PDB file of C-alpha atoms in Angstrom:
ATOM      1  CA  MET N   5       0.000   0.000   0.000  1.00 48.00           C
ATOM      2  CA  ALA N   6       1.378   3.400  -0.974  1.00 50.00           C
ATOM      3  CA  ARG N   7       2.178   5.784   1.850  1.00 52.00           C
ATOM      4  CA  PRO N   8       0.140   9.000   2.103  1.00 50.00           C
ATOM      5  CA  ARG N   9       1.868  11.967   0.540  1.00 58.00           C
ATOM      6  CA  LYS N  10       1.311  14.152   3.621  1.00 57.00           C
ATOM      7  CA  PRO N  11       1.712  13.250   7.297  1.00 60.00           C
ATOM      8  CA  LEU N  12      -1.523  12.281   8.995  1.00 79.00           C
ATOM      9  CA  LEU N  13      -3.252  15.121  10.788  1.00 89.00           C
ATOM     10  CA  SER N  14      -2.903  15.095  14.573  1.00 92.00           C
ATOM     11  CA  ARG N  15      -3.479  17.417  17.499  1.00 93.00           C
ATOM     12  CA  ASP N  16       0.268  17.855  17.941  1.00 94.00           C
ATOM     13  CA  ARG N  17       0.737  18.800  14.310  1.00 94.00           C
ATOM     14  CA  ILE N  18      -2.110  21.303  14.435  1.00 95.00           C
ATOM     15  CA  VAL N  19      -0.793  22.845  17.658  1.00 96.00           C
ATOM     16  CA  GLY N  20       2.748  23.029  16.305  1.00 96.00           C
ATOM     17  CA  THR N  21       1.613  24.809  13.154  1.00 96.00           C
ATOM     18  CA  ALA N  22      -0.663  27.169  15.084  1.00 96.00           C
ATOM     19  CA  SER N  23       2.141  27.941  17.525  1.00 96.00           C
ATOM     20  CA  ALA N  24       4.491  28.824  14.679  1.00 96.00           C
ATOM     21  CA  LEU N  25       1.864  31.161  13.224  1.00 96.00           C
ATOM     22  CA  VAL N  26       1.283  32.863  16.589  1.00 97.00           C
ATOM     23  CA  ASP N  27       5.018  33.299  17.138  1.00 96.00           C
ATOM     24  CA  ALA N  28       5.556  34.746  13.675  1.00 96.00           C
ATOM     25  CA  GLU N  29       2.412  36.819  13.125  1.00 96.00           C
ATOM     26  CA  GLY N  30       0.380  37.017  16.341  1.00 95.00           C
ATOM     27  CA  LEU N  31      -2.905  35.583  17.566  1.00 95.00           C
ATOM     28  CA  ASP N  32      -4.968  37.098  14.765  1.00 94.00           C
ATOM     29  CA  ALA N  33      -3.048  35.065  12.200  1.00 93.00           C
ATOM     30  CA  VAL N  34      -4.683  31.868  13.421  1.00 94.00           C
ATOM     31  CA  SER N  35      -7.898  30.787  11.713  1.00 92.00           C
ATOM     32  CA  THR N  36      -9.163  27.382  10.748  1.00 90.00           C
ATOM     33  CA  ARG N  37      -8.906  28.338   7.076  1.00 91.00           C
ATOM     34  CA  ARG N  38      -5.302  29.520   7.438  1.00 93.00           C
ATOM     35  CA  LEU N  39      -4.316  26.467   9.466  1.00 93.00           C
ATOM     36  CA  ALA N  40      -5.908  24.104   6.964  1.00 92.00           C
ATOM     37  CA  ALA N  41      -3.951  25.765   4.163  1.00 92.00           C
ATOM     38  CA  GLU N  42      -0.684  25.572   6.118  1.00 92.00           C
ATOM     39  CA  LEU N  43      -1.295  21.912   6.924  1.00 92.00           C
ATOM     40  CA  GLY N  44      -2.429  21.012   3.420  1.00 90.00           C
ATOM     41  CA  VAL N  45      -5.779  19.636   4.543  1.00 88.00           C
ATOM     42  CA  SER N  46      -9.434  20.562   4.229  1.00 84.00           C
ATOM     43  CA  GLY N  47     -10.849  22.925   6.850  1.00 78.00           C
ATOM     44  CA  PRO N  48     -13.449  20.503   8.248  1.00 83.00           C
ATOM     45  CA  SER N  49     -10.751  17.950   9.080  1.00 87.00           C
ATOM     46  CA  LEU N  50      -9.512  20.238  11.866  1.00 90.00           C
ATOM     47  CA  TYR N  51     -12.820  19.791  13.665  1.00 88.00           C
ATOM     48  CA  ASN N  52     -12.004  16.148  14.258  1.00 89.00           C
ATOM     49  CA  HIS N  53      -9.435  17.428  16.775  1.00 92.00           C
ATOM     50  CA  PHE N  54     -10.648  20.866  17.912  1.00 93.00           C
ATOM     51  CA  ARG N  55     -14.114  22.388  18.030  1.00 91.00           C
ATOM     52  CA  ASN N  56     -13.019  25.929  17.198  1.00 92.00           C
ATOM     53  CA  LYS N  57     -10.188  28.436  17.043  1.00 92.00           C
ATOM     54  CA  ASP N  58     -10.361  29.176  20.772  1.00 93.00           C
ATOM     55  CA  GLU N  59      -9.661  25.528  21.585  1.00 94.00           C
ATOM     56  CA  ILE N  60      -6.648  25.606  19.287  1.00 95.00           C
ATOM     57  CA  LEU N  61      -5.270  28.738  20.956  1.00 96.00           C
ATOM     58  CA  ASP N  62      -5.878  27.165  24.358  1.00 96.00           C
ATOM     59  CA  ALA N  63      -3.797  24.188  23.256  1.00 96.00           C
ATOM     60  CA  VAL N  64      -1.044  26.484  21.988  1.00 97.00           C
ATOM     61  CA  ALA N  65      -1.000  28.290  25.328  1.00 97.00           C
ATOM     62  CA  ASP N  66      -0.971  25.019  27.239  1.00 97.00           C
ATOM     63  CA  ALA N  67       2.011  23.824  25.242  1.00 97.00           C
ATOM     64  CA  VAL N  68       3.895  26.860  26.554  1.00 96.00           C
ATOM     65  CA  SER N  69       2.805  26.124  30.134  1.00 96.00           C
ATOM     66  CA  ALA N  70       4.099  22.585  29.724  1.00 96.00           C
ATOM     67  CA  LYS N  71       7.608  23.984  29.197  1.00 96.00           C
ATOM     68  CA  VAL N  72       7.694  25.583  32.659  1.00 97.00           C
ATOM     69  CA  ASP N  73       9.926  23.799  35.166  1.00 97.00           C
ATOM     70  CA  LEU N  74       7.962  22.594  38.204  1.00 98.00           C
ATOM     71  CA  SER N  75      10.622  20.390  39.760  1.00 97.00           C
ATOM     72  CA  MET N  76      11.257  22.892  42.554  1.00 98.00           C
ATOM     73  CA  PHE N  77       7.783  22.179  43.930  1.00 98.00           C
ATOM     74  CA  ASP N  78       8.324  18.439  44.280  1.00 96.00           C
ATOM     75  CA  GLU N  79       8.018  17.264  47.857  1.00 94.00           C
ATOM     76  CA  THR N  80      11.466  15.690  47.551  1.00 96.00           C
ATOM     77  CA  ASP N  81      13.095  18.954  46.406  1.00 97.00           C
ATOM     78  CA  ALA N  82      15.210  20.634  49.095  1.00 96.00           C
ATOM     79  CA  ARG N  83      14.534  24.216  48.053  1.00 97.00           C
ATOM     80  CA  ASP N  84      12.572  26.373  50.522  1.00 97.00           C
ATOM     81  CA  TRP N  85       9.351  28.010  49.370  1.00 97.00           C
ATOM     82  CA  ARG N  86      10.993  31.379  48.614  1.00 97.00           C
ATOM     83  CA  THR N  87      13.729  29.862  46.465  1.00 98.00           C
ATOM     84  CA  ALA N  88      11.198  27.608  44.764  1.00 98.00           C
ATOM     85  CA  LEU N  89       8.996  30.562  43.829  1.00 98.00           C
ATOM     86  CA  HIS N  90      12.019  32.462  42.526  1.00 98.00           C
ATOM     87  CA  ASP N  91      13.287  29.598  40.365  1.00 98.00           C
ATOM     88  CA  TRP N  92       9.806  28.836  39.060  1.00 98.00           C
ATOM     89  CA  ALA N  93       9.185  32.480  38.185  1.00 98.00           C
ATOM     90  CA  VAL N  94      12.438  32.634  36.210  1.00 97.00           C
ATOM     91  CA  SER N  95      11.512  29.464  34.314  1.00 97.00           C
ATOM     92  CA  TYR N  96       7.962  30.702  33.661  1.00 97.00           C
ATOM     93  CA  ARG N  97       9.147  34.051  32.352  1.00 96.00           C
ATOM     94  CA  ALA N  98      11.697  32.359  30.092  1.00 95.00           C
ATOM     95  CA  ALA N  99       8.942  30.223  28.563  1.00 95.00           C
ATOM     96  CA  LEU N 100       6.803  33.300  27.964  1.00 95.00           C
ATOM     97  CA  ALA N 101       9.740  35.249  26.543  1.00 92.00           C
ATOM     98  CA  ASP N 102      10.105  32.570  23.866  1.00 92.00           C
ATOM     99  CA  HIS N 103       6.415  32.934  22.912  1.00 95.00           C
ATOM    100  CA  PRO N 104       5.366  36.514  23.780  1.00 93.00           C
ATOM    101  CA  ASN N 105       2.408  36.618  21.388  1.00 95.00           C
ATOM    102  CA  VAL N 106       0.533  33.930  23.310  1.00 96.00           C
ATOM    103  CA  VAL N 107       0.833  35.726  26.665  1.00 95.00           C
ATOM    104  CA  PRO N 108      -2.642  37.357  26.423  1.00 94.00           C
ATOM    105  CA  VAL N 109      -4.203  33.882  26.286  1.00 95.00           C
ATOM    106  CA  LEU N 110      -2.160  32.668  29.246  1.00 94.00           C
ATOM    107  CA  ALA N 111      -2.994  35.807  31.212  1.00 91.00           C
ATOM    108  CA  ARG N 112      -6.663  34.807  31.238  1.00 91.00           C
ATOM    109  CA  GLY N 113      -5.831  31.914  33.552  1.00 90.00           C
ATOM    110  CA  PRO N 114      -5.624  28.138  33.115  1.00 93.00           C
ATOM    111  CA  GLY N 115      -9.309  27.421  32.535  1.00 92.00           C
ATOM    112  CA  ARG N 116      -9.427  23.714  31.663  1.00 92.00           C
ATOM    113  CA  ARG N 117      -5.894  23.528  30.247  1.00 95.00           C
ATOM    114  CA  PRO N 118      -4.097  20.511  31.808  1.00 96.00           C
ATOM    115  CA  ALA N 119      -0.565  21.930  31.907  1.00 97.00           C
ATOM    116  CA  GLY N 120      -1.806  25.266  33.211  1.00 96.00           C
ATOM    117  CA  LEU N 121      -3.758  23.519  35.950  1.00 97.00           C
ATOM    118  CA  LYS N 122      -0.669  21.503  36.888  1.00 97.00           C
ATOM    119  CA  VAL N 123       1.222  24.769  37.347  1.00 97.00           C
ATOM    120  CA  ALA N 124      -1.502  26.195  39.594  1.00 97.00           C
ATOM    121  CA  ASP N 125      -1.746  22.957  41.564  1.00 97.00           C
ATOM    122  CA  ALA N 126       2.022  22.750  42.083  1.00 98.00           C
ATOM    123  CA  VAL N 127       2.336  26.331  43.335  1.00 97.00           C
ATOM    124  CA  PHE N 128      -0.649  26.111  45.670  1.00 97.00           C
ATOM    125  CA  GLY N 129       0.369  22.734  47.057  1.00 97.00           C
ATOM    126  CA  ALA N 130       3.932  23.841  47.740  1.00 97.00           C
ATOM    127  CA  MET N 131       2.831  27.002  49.533  1.00 97.00           C
ATOM    128  CA  VAL N 132       0.389  25.117  51.765  1.00 96.00           C
ATOM    129  CA  ARG N 133       3.046  22.524  52.597  1.00 96.00           C
ATOM    130  CA  ALA N 134       5.386  25.375  53.522  1.00 95.00           C
ATOM    131  CA  GLY N 135       2.875  26.613  56.094  1.00 93.00           C
ATOM    132  CA  TRP N 136       0.966  29.318  54.259  1.00 95.00           C
ATOM    133  CA  PRO N 137      -2.783  29.323  55.001  1.00 94.00           C
ATOM    134  CA  PRO N 138      -4.756  28.145  51.942  1.00 94.00           C
ATOM    135  CA  ALA N 139      -6.279  31.547  51.214  1.00 93.00           C
ATOM    136  CA  GLN N 140      -2.869  33.178  51.286  1.00 94.00           C
ATOM    137  CA  ALA N 141      -1.448  30.409  49.106  1.00 96.00           C
ATOM    138  CA  THR N 142      -4.161  31.184  46.548  1.00 96.00           C
ATOM    139  CA  ARG N 143      -3.293  34.889  46.650  1.00 96.00           C
ATOM    140  CA  ILE N 144       0.379  34.134  46.192  1.00 97.00           C
ATOM    141  CA  GLY N 145      -0.385  32.082  43.093  1.00 96.00           C
ATOM    142  CA  ALA N 146      -2.470  34.939  41.707  1.00 96.00           C
ATOM    143  CA  LEU N 147       0.136  37.543  42.592  1.00 96.00           C
ATOM    144  CA  MET N 148       2.922  35.604  40.923  1.00 96.00           C
ATOM    145  CA  ARG N 149       0.872  35.108  37.769  1.00 95.00           C
ATOM    146  CA  TYR N 150       0.066  38.834  37.609  1.00 94.00           C
ATOM    147  CA  PHE N 151       3.723  39.728  37.984  1.00 96.00           C
ATOM    148  CA  ILE N 152       5.160  37.164  35.580  1.00 96.00           C
ATOM    149  CA  THR N 153       2.627  37.548  32.773  1.00 94.00           C
ATOM    150  CA  GLY N 154       2.649  41.318  33.192  1.00 92.00           C
ATOM    151  CA  SER N 155       6.401  41.383  32.752  1.00 93.00           C
ATOM    152  CA  ALA N 156       6.065  39.371  29.553  1.00 92.00           C
ATOM    153  CA  LEU N 157       3.309  41.454  27.937  1.00 89.00           C
ATOM    154  CA  GLY N 158       5.724  44.077  26.727  1.00 86.00           C
ATOM    155  CA  SER N 159       9.218  45.499  26.947  1.00 89.00           C
ATOM    156  CA  PHE N 160       9.852  48.617  29.027  1.00 90.00           C
ATOM    157  CA  ALA N 161      13.089  49.278  27.171  1.00 89.00           C
ATOM    158  CA  ARG N 162      11.484  49.016  23.732  1.00 90.00           C
ATOM    159  CA  GLY N 163       8.950  51.599  24.796  1.00 92.00           C
ATOM    160  CA  PHE N 164      11.553  54.293  24.190  1.00 93.00           C
ATOM    161  CA  VAL N 165      12.663  55.267  20.686  1.00 93.00           C
ATOM    162  CA  ASN N 166      16.300  55.235  19.649  1.00 92.00           C
ATOM    163  CA  ASP N 167      16.268  58.930  18.851  1.00 93.00           C
ATOM    164  CA  GLU N 168      17.986  61.405  21.155  1.00 92.00           C
ATOM    165  CA  THR N 169      15.969  64.308  19.767  1.00 93.00           C
ATOM    166  CA  ALA N 170      12.755  62.783  21.135  1.00 94.00           C
ATOM    167  CA  TYR N 171      13.850  63.625  24.670  1.00 94.00           C
ATOM    168  CA  ASP N 172      14.455  67.352  24.769  1.00 94.00           C
ATOM    169  CA  PRO N 173      16.056  68.142  28.142  1.00 93.00           C
ATOM    170  CA  ALA N 174      13.883  71.231  28.388  1.00 94.00           C
ATOM    171  CA  ASP N 175      10.835  68.987  28.556  1.00 94.00           C
ATOM    172  CA  TYR N 176      12.340  65.794  30.015  1.00 95.00           C
ATOM    173  CA  PRO N 177      15.337  66.755  32.156  1.00 95.00           C
ATOM    174  CA  HIS N 178      15.772  63.234  33.504  1.00 95.00           C
ATOM    175  CA  LEU N 179      15.525  61.274  30.230  1.00 94.00           C
ATOM    176  CA  GLY N 180      18.855  62.200  28.699  1.00 92.00           C
ATOM    177  CA  GLN N 181      19.805  58.520  28.296  1.00 93.00           C
ATOM    178  CA  ALA N 182      16.354  57.191  27.404  1.00 93.00           C
ATOM    179  CA  HIS N 183      17.260  56.817  23.729  1.00 93.00           C
ATOM    180  CA  LEU N 184      19.816  54.168  24.725  1.00 93.00           C
ATOM    181  CA  LEU N 185      17.321  51.884  26.448  1.00 92.00           C
ATOM    182  CA  ALA N 186      16.081  50.086  23.339  1.00 88.00           C
ATOM    183  CA  ASP N 187      19.599  48.882  22.587  1.00 89.00           C
ATOM    184  CA  ARG N 188      19.894  47.532  26.122  1.00 90.00           C
ATOM    185  CA  GLN N 189      16.573  45.740  26.200  1.00 89.00           C
ATOM    186  CA  LYS N 190      17.715  42.445  27.687  1.00 88.00           C
ATOM    187  CA  GLN N 191      19.789  44.094  30.395  1.00 91.00           C
ATOM    188  CA  VAL N 192      17.031  46.526  31.354  1.00 92.00           C
ATOM    189  CA  ASP N 193      14.048  44.182  31.191  1.00 92.00           C
ATOM    190  CA  GLU N 194      15.702  41.195  32.852  1.00 93.00           C
ATOM    191  CA  GLY N 195      17.187  43.444  35.515  1.00 94.00           C
ATOM    192  CA  ALA N 196      13.782  44.973  36.202  1.00 95.00           C
ATOM    193  CA  PHE N 197      12.194  41.531  36.452  1.00 96.00           C
ATOM    194  CA  GLU N 198      14.806  40.269  38.894  1.00 96.00           C
ATOM    195  CA  THR N 199      14.588  43.447  40.992  1.00 97.00           C
ATOM    196  CA  GLY N 200      10.807  43.230  41.178  1.00 97.00           C
ATOM    197  CA  LEU N 201      10.834  39.496  41.870  1.00 97.00           C
ATOM    198  CA  ARG N 202      13.254  39.830  44.768  1.00 97.00           C
ATOM    199  CA  ALA N 203      11.283  42.732  46.225  1.00 97.00           C
ATOM    200  CA  LEU N 204       8.073  40.732  45.950  1.00 97.00           C
ATOM    201  CA  LEU N 205       9.583  37.671  47.593  1.00 98.00           C
ATOM    202  CA  ASP N 206      11.204  39.761  50.324  1.00 97.00           C
ATOM    203  CA  GLY N 207       7.779  41.206  51.111  1.00 96.00           C
ATOM    204  CA  LEU N 208       6.217  37.751  51.232  1.00 96.00           C
ATOM    205  CA  MET N 209       8.969  36.599  53.579  1.00 96.00           C
ATOM    206  CA  VAL N 210       8.126  39.425  55.996  1.00 94.00           C
ATOM    207  CA  GLN N 211       4.464  38.344  55.961  1.00 93.00           C
ATOM    208  CA  TYR N 212       5.424  34.701  56.374  1.00 93.00           C
ATOM    209  CA  GLU N 213       7.685  35.288  59.354  1.00 91.00           C
ATOM    210  CA  ALA N 214       5.080  37.502  61.007  1.00 88.00           C
ATOM    211  CA  GLY N 215       2.414  34.867  60.441  1.00 87.00           C
ATOM    212  CA  VAL N 216       4.531  32.067  61.827  1.00 78.00           C
ATOM    213  CA  ARG N 217       5.396  34.130  64.911  1.00 71.00           C
ATOM    214  CA  GLY N 218       1.917  35.439  65.535  1.00 73.00           C
ATOM    215  CA  THR N 219      -1.473  35.282  63.894  1.00 67.00           C
ATOM    216  CA  TRP N 220      -1.416  31.857  62.239  1.00 70.00           C
ATOM    217  CA  ALA N 221      -0.029  30.034  65.252  1.00 57.00           C
ATOM    218  CA  LYS N 222      -2.137  31.829  67.876  1.00 60.00           C
ATOM    219  CA  LYS N 223      -5.469  31.831  66.062  1.00 58.00           C
ATOM    220  CA  GLY N 224      -5.016  28.621  64.117  1.00 54.00           C
ATOM    221  CA  SER N 225      -5.988  30.646  61.060  1.00 48.00           C
ATOM    222  CA  THR N 226      -6.869  28.713  57.931  1.00 47.00           C
ATOM    223  CA  ASP N 227      -7.656  31.678  55.727  1.00 50.00           C
ATOM    224  CA  GLY N 228      -4.677  33.937  56.324  1.00 48.00           C
ATOM    225  CA  SER N 229      -6.857  37.031  56.592  1.00 47.00           C
TER     226      SER N 229
END
């Protein structure tokens, strides 16, 4: 029997093609008609694997979530909760930095996406095991997602044009070097992320130590209010 000229259609192949389109052209580039053309199949054949475009984009987003390292949250891992959150945040941001166009989908939350739910479950479980009250553990997960996805939605450094004349010192006396920022994007943006992450974790550590010393232990609080 002769082999088919084109590889058989599969969820992985659809997701891979959709992901490449999102990376190259953005979310609006994805449509069932465009995907069918890229894959060399008829449009209706996609519906054997996905009901609509939103399901395809969910799968693309979940493929990014699946790249995030969660090993630091294993019960056998020796890292404390603060170090675990730091290392996870760095891994999460790196995954998003490789696929910035899909960040708006990820920012909506995990929904029913398996890999996204595994991320949420791992963070929450690790924080509760570390002694955080469940409600506070939930807030920490939300806070970290806000911070990480927010940092990946755009570049601060690229927000300034590489044109010295745009920053007249008469109008902007403190922006004399702003035209240099775009050329230093990685240094500026990664430095800002690390600075913010450490400040955030330092603040959580203050709350944690205060809770351990006082409210949680004395009141037996389960909500962390």
